[in-house]
Amino acid sequence: KAGVTQTPRYLIKTRGQQVTLSCSPISGHRSVSWYQQTPGQGLQFLFEYFSETQRNKGNFPGRFSGRQFSNSRSEMNVSTLELGDSALYLCASSRRDRNTEAFFGQGTRLTVV
Amino acid sequence: AQKVTQAQTEISVVEKEDVTLDCVYETRDTTYYLFWYKQPPSGELVFLIRRNSFDEQNEISGRYSWNFQKSTSSFNFTITASQVVDSAVYFCALIQGSYNNNDMRFGAGTRLTVKP
């Protein structure tokens, strides 16, 4: 069974640009969550999608957005990039039933210069 | 509010030593789920264990064991006879409350280094 796949693995962008990251969940998993990991703030929840609907959102500005497609694949977008957006962005998929664990991808390392 | 505290930032041990990673959590809900994840240098978080708030039974899986104590709001993780391959950052995490919530709150992590 294939794991969670995130693309690209590494990305370098310039301040002010926008970026789109992609996540393909494990087959059969309907929930996709996104997390930002930085040395200063640690792992922080961005948002969760289930059946193409955003169910939960963390405390991030509106520049961070996402969507989920009918095949459960998800994308997150960050507009008007800032230096502080440099981070490892991790995607997790789960079945979304009660008592299920989340499985993580290897992440996308975004560097904003 | 929900919060996870991992007070140990870094731990270094010599191979074959036992090591315990501490995790203290805060939540107002009576229903919650606790997790441990391992993050090797490759970056992905590897799931280790899940516990719900109604199951205080401790668990052992090979060299790994977990001690869940609601009285002290702790969910500690012990590695017995540590190995170099155990070197990683370990995260404790909490999901609070209802069915419609997958907002996982992580502790700051504990970096474990096992020296040969």
mmCIF file of C-alpha atoms in Angstrom, chain B residues 75-114:
data_model
loop_
_atom_site.group_PDB
_atom_site.id
_atom_site.type_symbol
_atom_site.label_atom_id
_atom_site.label_comp_id
_atom_site.label_asym_id
_atom_site.label_seq_id
_atom_site.Cartn_x
_atom_site.Cartn_y
_atom_site.Cartn_z
ATOM 1 C CA PHE B 75 1.830 9.668 28.646
ATOM 2 C CA ASN B 76 5.470 8.635 28.892
ATOM 3 C CA PHE B 77 7.392 6.552 26.394
ATOM 4 C CA THR B 78 10.220 4.183 27.322
ATOM 5 C CA ILE B 79 12.704 2.572 24.978
ATOM 6 C CA THR B 80 14.415 -0.448 26.475
ATOM 7 C CA ALA B 81 17.919 -1.404 25.356
ATOM 8 C CA SER B 82 18.183 1.562 23.012
ATOM 9 C CA GLN B 83 19.813 1.216 19.611
ATOM 10 C CA VAL B 84 21.506 3.696 17.297
ATOM 11 C CA VAL B 85 18.526 3.409 14.919
ATOM 12 C CA ASP B 86 16.321 4.873 17.656
ATOM 13 C CA SER B 87 18.032 8.232 17.182
ATOM 14 C CA ALA B 88 15.332 10.650 16.058
ATOM 15 C CA VAL B 89 13.033 13.391 17.287
ATOM 16 C CA TYR B 90 10.021 12.030 19.143
ATOM 17 C CA PHE B 91 6.753 13.919 19.364
ATOM 18 C CA CYS B 92 3.847 13.476 21.707
ATOM 19 C CA ALA B 93 0.509 14.767 20.386
ATOM 20 C CA LEU B 94 -3.079 15.263 21.477
ATOM 21 C CA ILE B 95 -6.431 15.387 19.709
ATOM 22 C CA GLN B 96 -9.097 16.834 21.932
ATOM 23 C CA GLY B 97 -12.760 16.107 21.991
ATOM 24 C CA SER B 98 -15.247 15.306 19.369
ATOM 25 C CA TYR B 99 -15.456 13.084 16.355
ATOM 26 C CA ASN B 100 -15.239 16.033 13.977
ATOM 27 C CA ASN B 101 -11.770 17.070 14.998
ATOM 28 C CA ASN B 102 -8.447 16.012 13.597
ATOM 29 C CA ASP B 103 -6.560 19.057 14.879
ATOM 30 C CA MET B 104 -3.514 17.359 16.376
ATOM 31 C CA ARG B 105 -1.536 19.432 18.884
ATOM 32 C CA PHE B 106 2.094 18.474 19.148
ATOM 33 C CA GLY B 107 4.655 18.925 21.875
ATOM 34 C CA ALA B 108 7.958 20.564 21.011
ATOM 35 C CA GLY B 109 9.612 17.193 20.584
ATOM 36 C CA THR B 110 12.522 15.432 22.252
ATOM 37 C CA ARG B 111 15.659 14.783 20.227
ATOM 38 C CA LEU B 112 17.088 11.407 21.206
ATOM 39 C CA THR B 113 20.653 10.557 20.305
ATOM 40 C CA VAL B 114 21.827 7.014 20.885
#
